[in-house]
Structure formats: structure tokens, C-alpha cells
Short mmCIF file of C-alpha atoms and ligand atoms in Angstrom, two decimals:
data_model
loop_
_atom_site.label_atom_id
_atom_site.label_comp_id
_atom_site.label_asym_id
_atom_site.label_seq_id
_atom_site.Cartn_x
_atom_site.Cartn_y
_atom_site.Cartn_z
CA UNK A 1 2.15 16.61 23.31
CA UNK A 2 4.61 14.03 21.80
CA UNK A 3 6.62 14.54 18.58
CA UNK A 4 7.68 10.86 17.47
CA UNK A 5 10.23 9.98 14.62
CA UNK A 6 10.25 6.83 12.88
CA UNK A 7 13.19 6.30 10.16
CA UNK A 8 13.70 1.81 10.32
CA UNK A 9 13.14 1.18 6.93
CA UNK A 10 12.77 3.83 4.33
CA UNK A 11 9.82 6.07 4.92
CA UNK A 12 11.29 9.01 6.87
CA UNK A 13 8.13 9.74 9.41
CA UNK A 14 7.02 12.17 12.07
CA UNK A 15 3.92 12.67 14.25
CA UNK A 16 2.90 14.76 16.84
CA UNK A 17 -0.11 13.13 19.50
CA UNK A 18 -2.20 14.80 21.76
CA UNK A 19 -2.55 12.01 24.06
CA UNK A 20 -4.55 9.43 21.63
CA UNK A 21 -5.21 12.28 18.96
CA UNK A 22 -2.80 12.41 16.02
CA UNK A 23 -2.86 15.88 15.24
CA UNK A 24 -0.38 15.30 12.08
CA UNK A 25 1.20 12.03 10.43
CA UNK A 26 3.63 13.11 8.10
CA UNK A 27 5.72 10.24 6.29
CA UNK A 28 8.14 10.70 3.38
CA UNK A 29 7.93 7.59 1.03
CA UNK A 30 11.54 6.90 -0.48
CA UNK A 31 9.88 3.82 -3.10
CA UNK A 32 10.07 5.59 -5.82
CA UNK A 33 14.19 6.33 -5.04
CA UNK A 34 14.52 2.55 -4.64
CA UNK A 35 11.76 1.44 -7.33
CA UNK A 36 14.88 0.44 -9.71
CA UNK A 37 16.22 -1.59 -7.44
CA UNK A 38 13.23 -4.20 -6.35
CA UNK A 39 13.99 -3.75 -3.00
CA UNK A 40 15.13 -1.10 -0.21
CA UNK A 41 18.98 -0.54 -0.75
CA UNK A 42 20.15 0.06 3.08
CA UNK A 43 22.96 3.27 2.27
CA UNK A 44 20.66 5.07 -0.23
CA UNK A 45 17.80 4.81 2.46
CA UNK A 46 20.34 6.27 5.57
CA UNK A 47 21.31 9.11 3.17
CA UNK A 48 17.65 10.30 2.10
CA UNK A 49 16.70 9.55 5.99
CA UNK A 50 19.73 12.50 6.89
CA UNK A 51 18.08 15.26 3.82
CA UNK A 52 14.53 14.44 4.65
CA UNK A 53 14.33 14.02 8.77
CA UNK A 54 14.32 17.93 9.51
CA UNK A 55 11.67 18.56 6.84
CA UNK A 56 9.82 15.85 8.07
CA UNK A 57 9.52 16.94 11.29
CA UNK A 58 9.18 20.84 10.90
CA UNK A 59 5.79 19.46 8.67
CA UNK A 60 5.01 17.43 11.44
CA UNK A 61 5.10 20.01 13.71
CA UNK A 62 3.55 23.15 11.41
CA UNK A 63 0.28 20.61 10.77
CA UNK A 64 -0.17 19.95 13.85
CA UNK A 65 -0.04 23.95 14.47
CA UNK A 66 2.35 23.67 17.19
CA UNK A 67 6.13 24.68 18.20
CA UNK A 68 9.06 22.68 19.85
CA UNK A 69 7.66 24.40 23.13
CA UNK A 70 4.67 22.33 23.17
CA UNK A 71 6.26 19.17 22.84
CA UNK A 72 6.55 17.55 26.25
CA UNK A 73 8.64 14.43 25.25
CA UNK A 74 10.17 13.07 21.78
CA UNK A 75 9.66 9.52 21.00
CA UNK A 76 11.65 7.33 18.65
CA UNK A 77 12.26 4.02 17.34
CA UNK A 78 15.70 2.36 18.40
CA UNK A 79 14.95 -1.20 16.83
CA UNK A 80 14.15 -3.32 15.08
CA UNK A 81 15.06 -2.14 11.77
CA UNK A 82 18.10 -1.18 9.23
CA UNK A 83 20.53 0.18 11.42
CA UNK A 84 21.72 2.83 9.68
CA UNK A 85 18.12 3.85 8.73
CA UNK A 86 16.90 4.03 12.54
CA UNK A 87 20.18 5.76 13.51
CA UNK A 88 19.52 8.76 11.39
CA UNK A 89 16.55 9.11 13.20
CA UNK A 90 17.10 8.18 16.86
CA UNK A 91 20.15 10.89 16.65
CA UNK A 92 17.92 13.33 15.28
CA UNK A 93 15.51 12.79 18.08
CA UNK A 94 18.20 13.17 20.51
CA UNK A 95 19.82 16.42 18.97
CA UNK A 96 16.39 17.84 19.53
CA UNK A 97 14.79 16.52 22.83
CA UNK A 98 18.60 17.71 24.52
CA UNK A 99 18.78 21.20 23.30
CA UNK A 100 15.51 21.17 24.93
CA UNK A 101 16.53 19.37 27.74
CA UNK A 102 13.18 17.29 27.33
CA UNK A 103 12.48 13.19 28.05
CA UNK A 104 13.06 10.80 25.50
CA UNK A 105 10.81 7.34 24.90
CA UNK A 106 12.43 4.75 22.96
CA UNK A 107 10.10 2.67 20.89
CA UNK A 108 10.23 -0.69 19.45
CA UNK A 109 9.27 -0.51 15.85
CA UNK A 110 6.96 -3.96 16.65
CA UNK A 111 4.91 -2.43 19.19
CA UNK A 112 4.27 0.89 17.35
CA UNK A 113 2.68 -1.55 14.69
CA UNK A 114 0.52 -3.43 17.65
CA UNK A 115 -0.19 0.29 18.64
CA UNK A 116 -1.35 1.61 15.65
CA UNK A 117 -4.80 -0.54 17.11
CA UNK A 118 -5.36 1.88 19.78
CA UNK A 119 -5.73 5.04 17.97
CA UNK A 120 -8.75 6.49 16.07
CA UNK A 121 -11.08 5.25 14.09
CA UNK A 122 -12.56 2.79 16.54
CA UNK A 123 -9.50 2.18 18.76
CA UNK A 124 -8.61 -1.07 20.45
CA UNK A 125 -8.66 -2.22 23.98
CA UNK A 126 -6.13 -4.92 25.06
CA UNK A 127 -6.73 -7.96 24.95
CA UNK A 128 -6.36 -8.93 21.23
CA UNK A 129 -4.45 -10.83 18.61
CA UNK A 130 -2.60 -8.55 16.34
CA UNK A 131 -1.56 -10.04 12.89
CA UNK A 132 1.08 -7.87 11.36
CA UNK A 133 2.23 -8.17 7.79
CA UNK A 134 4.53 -5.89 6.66
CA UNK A 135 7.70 -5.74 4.15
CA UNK A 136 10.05 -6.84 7.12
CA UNK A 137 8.06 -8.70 9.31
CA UNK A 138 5.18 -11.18 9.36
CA UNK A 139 3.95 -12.04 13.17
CA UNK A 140 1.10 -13.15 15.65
CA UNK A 141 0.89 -11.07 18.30
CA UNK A 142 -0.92 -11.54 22.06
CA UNK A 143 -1.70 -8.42 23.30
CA UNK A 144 -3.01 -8.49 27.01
CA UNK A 145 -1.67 -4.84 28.27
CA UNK A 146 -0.94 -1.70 26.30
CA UNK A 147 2.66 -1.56 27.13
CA UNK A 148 4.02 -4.79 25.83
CA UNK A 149 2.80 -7.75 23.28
CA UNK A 150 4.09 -11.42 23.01
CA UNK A 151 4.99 -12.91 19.44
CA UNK A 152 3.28 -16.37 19.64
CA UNK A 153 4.02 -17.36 15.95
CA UNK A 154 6.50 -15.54 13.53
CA UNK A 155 7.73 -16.00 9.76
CA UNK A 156 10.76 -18.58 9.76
CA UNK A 157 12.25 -16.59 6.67
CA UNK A 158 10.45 -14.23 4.08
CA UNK A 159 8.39 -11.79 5.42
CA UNK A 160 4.61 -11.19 3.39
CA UNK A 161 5.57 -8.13 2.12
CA UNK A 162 8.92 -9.80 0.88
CA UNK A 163 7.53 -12.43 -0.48
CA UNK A 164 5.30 -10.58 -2.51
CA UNK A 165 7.76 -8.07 -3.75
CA UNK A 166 9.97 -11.21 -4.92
CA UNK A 167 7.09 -12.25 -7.00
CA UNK A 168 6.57 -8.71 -8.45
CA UNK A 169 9.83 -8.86 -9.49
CA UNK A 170 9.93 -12.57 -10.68
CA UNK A 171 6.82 -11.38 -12.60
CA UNK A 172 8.04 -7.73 -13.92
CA UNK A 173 5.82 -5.98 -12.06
CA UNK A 174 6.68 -3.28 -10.29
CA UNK A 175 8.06 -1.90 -6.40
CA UNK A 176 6.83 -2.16 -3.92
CA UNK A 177 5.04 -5.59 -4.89
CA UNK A 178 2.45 -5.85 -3.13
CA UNK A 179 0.15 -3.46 -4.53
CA UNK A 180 1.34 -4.26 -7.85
CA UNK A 181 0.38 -8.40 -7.30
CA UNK A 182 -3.30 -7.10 -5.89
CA UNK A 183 -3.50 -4.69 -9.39
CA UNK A 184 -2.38 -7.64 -11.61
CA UNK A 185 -4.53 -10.52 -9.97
CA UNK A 186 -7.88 -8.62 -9.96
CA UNK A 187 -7.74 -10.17 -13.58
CA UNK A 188 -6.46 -13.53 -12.67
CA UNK A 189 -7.68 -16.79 -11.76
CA UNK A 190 -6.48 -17.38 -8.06
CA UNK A 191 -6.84 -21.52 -8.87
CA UNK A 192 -5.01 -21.76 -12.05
CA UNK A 193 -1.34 -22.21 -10.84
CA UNK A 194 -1.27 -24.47 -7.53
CA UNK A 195 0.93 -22.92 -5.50
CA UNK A 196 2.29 -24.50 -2.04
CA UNK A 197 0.46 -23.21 1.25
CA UNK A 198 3.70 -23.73 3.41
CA UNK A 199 3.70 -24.61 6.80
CA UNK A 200 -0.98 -25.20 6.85
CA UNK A 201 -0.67 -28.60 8.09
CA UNK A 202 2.50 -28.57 10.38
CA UNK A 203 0.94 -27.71 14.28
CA UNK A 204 2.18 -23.70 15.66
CA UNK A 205 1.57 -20.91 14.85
CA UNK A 206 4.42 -19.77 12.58
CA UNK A 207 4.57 -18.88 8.93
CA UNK A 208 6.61 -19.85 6.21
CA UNK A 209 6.99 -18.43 2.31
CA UNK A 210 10.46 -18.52 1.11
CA UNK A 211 8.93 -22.35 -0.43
CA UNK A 212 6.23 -20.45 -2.29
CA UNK A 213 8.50 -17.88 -4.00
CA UNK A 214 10.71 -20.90 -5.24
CA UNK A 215 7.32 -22.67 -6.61
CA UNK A 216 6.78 -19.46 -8.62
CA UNK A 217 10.51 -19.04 -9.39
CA UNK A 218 9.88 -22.64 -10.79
CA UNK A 219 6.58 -21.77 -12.40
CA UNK A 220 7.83 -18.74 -14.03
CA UNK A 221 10.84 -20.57 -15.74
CA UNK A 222 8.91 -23.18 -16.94
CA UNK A 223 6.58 -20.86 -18.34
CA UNK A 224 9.55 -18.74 -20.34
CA UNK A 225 9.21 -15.21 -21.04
CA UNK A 226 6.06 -15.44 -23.53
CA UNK A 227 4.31 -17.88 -21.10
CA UNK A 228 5.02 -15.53 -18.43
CA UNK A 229 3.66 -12.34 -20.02
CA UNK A 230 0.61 -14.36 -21.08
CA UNK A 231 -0.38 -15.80 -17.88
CA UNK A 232 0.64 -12.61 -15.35
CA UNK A 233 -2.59 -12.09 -13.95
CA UNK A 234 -3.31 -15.76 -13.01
CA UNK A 235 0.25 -16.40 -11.76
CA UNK A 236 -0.40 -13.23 -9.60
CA UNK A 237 -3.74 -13.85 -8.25
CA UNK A 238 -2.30 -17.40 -7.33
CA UNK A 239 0.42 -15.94 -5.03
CA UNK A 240 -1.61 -13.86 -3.80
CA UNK A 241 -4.33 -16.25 -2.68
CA UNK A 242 -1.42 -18.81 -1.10
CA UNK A 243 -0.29 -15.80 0.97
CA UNK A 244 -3.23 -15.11 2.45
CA UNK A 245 -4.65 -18.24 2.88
CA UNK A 246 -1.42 -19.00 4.86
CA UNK A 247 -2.00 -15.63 6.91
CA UNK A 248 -5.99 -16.41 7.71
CA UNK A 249 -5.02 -20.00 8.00
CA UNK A 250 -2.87 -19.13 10.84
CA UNK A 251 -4.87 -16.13 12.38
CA UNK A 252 -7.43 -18.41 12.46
CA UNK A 253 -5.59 -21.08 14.17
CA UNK A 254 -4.44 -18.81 16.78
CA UNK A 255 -7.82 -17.50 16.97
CA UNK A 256 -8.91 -21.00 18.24
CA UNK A 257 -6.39 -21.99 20.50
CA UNK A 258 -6.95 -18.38 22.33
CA UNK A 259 -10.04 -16.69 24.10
CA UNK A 260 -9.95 -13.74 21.84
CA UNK A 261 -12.64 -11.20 21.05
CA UNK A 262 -10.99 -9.35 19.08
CA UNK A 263 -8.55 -9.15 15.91
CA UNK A 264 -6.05 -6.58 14.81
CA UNK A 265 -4.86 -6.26 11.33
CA UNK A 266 -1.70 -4.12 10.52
CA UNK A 267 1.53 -3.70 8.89
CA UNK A 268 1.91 -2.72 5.02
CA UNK A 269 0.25 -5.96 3.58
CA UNK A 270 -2.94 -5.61 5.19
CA UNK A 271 -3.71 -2.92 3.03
CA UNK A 272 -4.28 -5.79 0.48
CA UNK A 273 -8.12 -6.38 -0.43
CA UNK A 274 -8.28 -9.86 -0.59
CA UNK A 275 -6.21 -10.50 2.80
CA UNK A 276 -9.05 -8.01 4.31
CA UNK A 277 -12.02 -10.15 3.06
CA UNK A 278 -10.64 -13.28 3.91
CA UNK A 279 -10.02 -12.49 7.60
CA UNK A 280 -13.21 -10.76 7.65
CA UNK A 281 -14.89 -13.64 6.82
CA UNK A 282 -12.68 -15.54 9.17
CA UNK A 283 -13.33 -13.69 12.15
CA UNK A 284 -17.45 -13.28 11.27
CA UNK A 285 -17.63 -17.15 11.31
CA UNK A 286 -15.69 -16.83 15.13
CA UNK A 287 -17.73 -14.09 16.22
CA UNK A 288 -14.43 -12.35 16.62
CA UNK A 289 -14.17 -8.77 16.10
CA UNK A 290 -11.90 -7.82 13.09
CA UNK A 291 -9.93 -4.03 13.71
CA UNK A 292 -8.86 -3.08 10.03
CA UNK A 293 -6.03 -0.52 11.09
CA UNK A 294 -6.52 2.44 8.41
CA UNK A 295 -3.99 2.25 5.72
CA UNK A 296 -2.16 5.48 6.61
CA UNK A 297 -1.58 3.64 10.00
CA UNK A 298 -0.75 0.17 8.49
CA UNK A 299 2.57 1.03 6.62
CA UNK A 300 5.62 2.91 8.48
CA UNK A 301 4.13 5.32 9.96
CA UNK A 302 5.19 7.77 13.37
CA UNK A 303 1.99 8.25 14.65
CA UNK A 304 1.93 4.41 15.98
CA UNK A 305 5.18 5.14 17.60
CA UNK A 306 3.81 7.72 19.56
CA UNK A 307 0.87 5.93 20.42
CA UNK A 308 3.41 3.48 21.42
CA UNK A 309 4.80 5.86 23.24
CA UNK A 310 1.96 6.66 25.68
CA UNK A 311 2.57 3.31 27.42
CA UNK A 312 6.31 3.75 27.24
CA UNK A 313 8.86 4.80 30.18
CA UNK A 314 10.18 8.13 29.60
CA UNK A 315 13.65 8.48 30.04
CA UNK A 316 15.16 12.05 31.03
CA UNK A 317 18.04 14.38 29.74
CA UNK A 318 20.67 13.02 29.73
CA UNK A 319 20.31 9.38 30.40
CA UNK A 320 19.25 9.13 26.97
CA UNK A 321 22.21 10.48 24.84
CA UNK A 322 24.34 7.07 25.47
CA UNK A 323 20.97 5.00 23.54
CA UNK A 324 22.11 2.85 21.08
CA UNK A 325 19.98 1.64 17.82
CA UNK A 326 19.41 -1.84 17.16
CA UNK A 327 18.80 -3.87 13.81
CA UNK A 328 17.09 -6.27 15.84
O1 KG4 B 1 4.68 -1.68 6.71
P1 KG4 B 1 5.37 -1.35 5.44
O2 KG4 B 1 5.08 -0.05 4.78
O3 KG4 B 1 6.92 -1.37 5.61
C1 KG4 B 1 7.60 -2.34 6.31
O4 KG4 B 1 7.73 -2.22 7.55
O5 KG4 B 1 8.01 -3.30 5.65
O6 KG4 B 1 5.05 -2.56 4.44
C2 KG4 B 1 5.47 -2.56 3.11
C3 KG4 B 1 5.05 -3.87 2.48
C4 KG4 B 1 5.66 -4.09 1.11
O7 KG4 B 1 6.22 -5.37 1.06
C5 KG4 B 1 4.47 -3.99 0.17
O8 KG4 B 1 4.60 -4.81 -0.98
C6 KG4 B 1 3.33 -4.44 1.04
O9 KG4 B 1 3.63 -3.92 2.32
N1 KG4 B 1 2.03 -3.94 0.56
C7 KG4 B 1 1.03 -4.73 0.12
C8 KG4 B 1 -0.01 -3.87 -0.32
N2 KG4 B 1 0.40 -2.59 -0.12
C9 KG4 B 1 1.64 -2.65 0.44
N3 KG4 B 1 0.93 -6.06 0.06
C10 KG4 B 1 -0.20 -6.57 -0.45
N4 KG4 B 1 -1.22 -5.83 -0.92
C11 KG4 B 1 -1.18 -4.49 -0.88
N5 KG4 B 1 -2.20 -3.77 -1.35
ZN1 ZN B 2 6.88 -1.69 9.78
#
């Protein structure tokens, strides 16, 4: 069995897999401690990381009805992420896999995402293209091997996830944005506010939306306060639809320059309704099979580490206790 930790951002998670089975996914949300301030505050995040990372775990471990002495190896993620978020964790990981004396695996954050495709309901084989659209990343990923995955098109500043919890905020809605933008726009009109779709007619595969927050930013001002409050739902359901068209526009791209069969959706944003119907319809017109990664798999989560993990060199006591994090 593997126990994996996951602390980049600021859900403090734990898993334990039987080989592909997660037999427990536990993840402690920290939005509502950072809720006031629109956005993930890096300290605060390190500090709940350090009270919640035992509890975490010891969950982890009683849900999946099992002890330390079934655990075989203890996976982790050392990057990308907030440093002192991931350290919290990888130390933790390392305090317990050498009083044990058992291997380590050090994860990247990215592929536990791209992972996340090969576990149950319907898991993924390699090859595939992976979109993943989260709060910190936004990315098009090749995936020809379980082990590894090639970025082939990227965000060139905001992430998805950022971009829409700018425009909750621009918009008083609430954190995290995302779901808050979906909420609002189901009584919007997605045409009513034109809103840029950055980077649709330049060639590649990358993305861009730090131009459509300032075209809301714009909007919003314009608008006033009164205007603003009158017009929420439209102004939402318009970023909404320029974010996903940008994110189907390019999937779809990449999707056509490739030989792909197959389509993986993860990360935090693809938990958004109309970003699932849009690729769906996307990939039905390709013949291309769409994987909707379950939501509890989509946002941070541990279990994708570990599945991660399974492809992952293990590393044994004590070459490990000299691993650094990374924030990239
Ligand atoms: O993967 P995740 O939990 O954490 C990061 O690694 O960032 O993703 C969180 C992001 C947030 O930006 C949040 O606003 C967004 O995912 N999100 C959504 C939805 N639910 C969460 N975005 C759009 N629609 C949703 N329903
Ligand atoms: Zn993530």
C-alpha cells in the first residue's frame, strides 16, 4: 500500500492506494480560512498545513482500515507549488517514512493531476491529451507513457482558476470563484458583454487570460457599482463563456494537430458545467473520447499523487532525507 501527502496549495490531503484502488482520499479544504482574502495567503496556508497534516493522515489511514505497518512506501509532492505549503508536507512525509525506515516517491504536483486519469471510474490508458485547469495552472498535456507527460501549450500568465477568482472578486462574488461565476451565470446571458477570447487566432497551443480580466476590470468600472449589481449574472456568464471557449478552442486545436483518441479533463476548473459540455461536444464531433476526471479527483487531491506514484522511482531510507521542495 502507499500513503501519499499532498500540501502545494492549501488543501492539506492524504490517500492511501492499493495499487490503482484508493481505499481513502481525505483532503482538508482551508477556503473558507482564506475566503476573506480572495485568494490563498501563502503563511496562513503553511501554518494550517503544520495543525492539520497529522490529522489528515491518521484519517487517511483509519478509512482506509489500515496501520503505518501496511504502508510499503510514502509518496509526496516536492513541486510545483507554494513552497512553504509543500514543505510542511514533504517533511512530514519524511518524519514518517524514516522512523519506519520505508522508501520515499517524490511526486510532481503536474503529473498527479495527469494521473488522476488512470484511476477509477473508467481509468485511462496512455496515450492521451490531458487539459488541466486548475487555480495555479492551466496546461495541454501529451501523455504517451504513465510515468511522464509533455506540456505542449501552457497559460502565458493567469491561470483559469485565477482568472475566474479575479472576476469573482471584481464582481463581489465570493472565494473560490469559480463555482461562484458558474452559480451567478446560470442566470446570465453568456452574449451580452463581448469579452476578448485571447490568444484564438494567434497559431500554438498556449493560453492567455490576464487580457480578459482587464476587459472585465474595464467593463465593471464603466458599469459603476449599480450597473454592476444589475448586470452580475450576464457579466458572469460572459467570462465564463470566454474562458472556456479559449480552453475548447485550444483542446480542440491540439486535438487536430495530434492522433489522439482520447481526452482527459482535470484540475479544479473542470468541475465547471459549461467547460464539461463544451468539450463534450468538442470531442463527440472528433470522435475523441472525453475522460471527465470525478470532481473529488479534479481539485488537490492525494490520491492522484499516489497514483502518480505507481509509475514513480522509489527512493530508499536515507537518500531521501536531503530532498528539497520546489515552488516550481
Ligand atoms: O485544482 P484546484 O482545487 O487547486 C489548484 O491547484 O489550484 O483548483 C481550484 C480552482 C479555483 O480557481 C476555483 O475557482 C476553480 O478551481 N473551480 C472552478 C469550479 N470549481 C472550482 N472553476 C469553474 N467552475 C467551477 N465549478
Ligand atoms: Zn492542483
Amino acid at each position: 500500500m502507499i500513503l501519499a501527502v499532498e500540501t502545494s496549495c492549501d488543501d492539506t490531503c492524504a490517500a492511501v492506494l492499493d495499487d490503482g484502488r484508493v481505499l481513502s482520499n481525505i483532503v482538508s479544504s482551508q477556503a473558507k480560512v482564506h475566503e476573506g482574502f480572495g485568494g490563498v495567503v501563502p503563511e496562513i496556508a503553511s501554518r494550517h498545513h503544520l495543525e492539520l497534516v497529522n490529522p489528515v493522515v491518521d484519517a487517511a489511514l483509519a478509512e482506509a482500515d489500515c496501520g503505518l505497518d501496511d504502508v510499503e512506501a510514502i509518496a509526496v509532492t516536492t513541486h510545483p507549488g507554494l513552497i512553504g505549503a509543500l514543505l510542511v508536507g514533504l517533511s512530514s512525509a519524511k518524519a514518517l517514512a524514516a522512523a519506519r525506515r520505508l522508501p520515499m516517491i517524490a511526486v510532481d504536483h503536474l503529473q498527479g493531476h495527469v494521473a488522476s486519469a488512470f484511476l477509477e471510474p473508467d481509468p485511462l490508458e496512455p496515450p492521451f491529451l490531458a487539459l488541466i485547469a486548475s487555480g495555479g495552472h492551466t496546461l495541454l498535456a501529451a501523455v504517451r507513457d504513465h510515468g511522464s507527460h509533455e506540456v505542449i501549450g501552457r497559460t502565458l500568465d493567469d491561470a483559469a482558476g485565477e482568472a475566474l477568482d479575479k472576476a469573482a472578486r471584481l464582481l463581489g462574488l465570493g472565494y473560490p470563484g469559480g463555482p461562484a461565476i458558474q452559480r451567478a451565470a446560470e442566470a446570465g446571458d453568456p452574449g451580452s458583454f463581448p469579452m476578448p477570447v485571447a490568444m484564438s487566432r494567434e497559431p500554438g497551443l498556449d493560453f492567455s487570460f490576464s487580457g480578459l480580466k482587464t476587459a472585465l476590470a474595464y467593463t465593471v468600472r464603466d458599469l459603476g457599482e449599480g450597473g454592476v449589481e444589475e448586470r452580475r449574472a450576464d457579466l458572469a456568464a460572459s467570462f465564463q463563456a470566454a474562458v472556456v471557449s479559449q480552453l475548447v478552442a485550444k483542446a480542440g486545436r491540439a486535438l487536430d494537430e495530434g492522433d489522439w483518441d482520447a481526452l482527459a479533463l482535470g484540475g479544479g476548473v473542470a468541475a465547471n458545467g459549461p467547460l464539461r459540455e463544451a468539450l463534450g461536444a468538442a470531442c463527440e464531433r472528433r470522435g475523441v473520447r472525453l475522460k471527465l476526471v470525478p470532481p473529488a479527483l479534479c481539485t488537490d487531491n492525494a490520491a492522484m499523487i499516489g497514483s502518480a506514484a505507481r509509475w514513480a522511482p522509489r527512493t530508499a531510507y536515507p537518500d531521501y532525507l536531503g530532498w528539497d521542495a520546489a515552488a516550481r
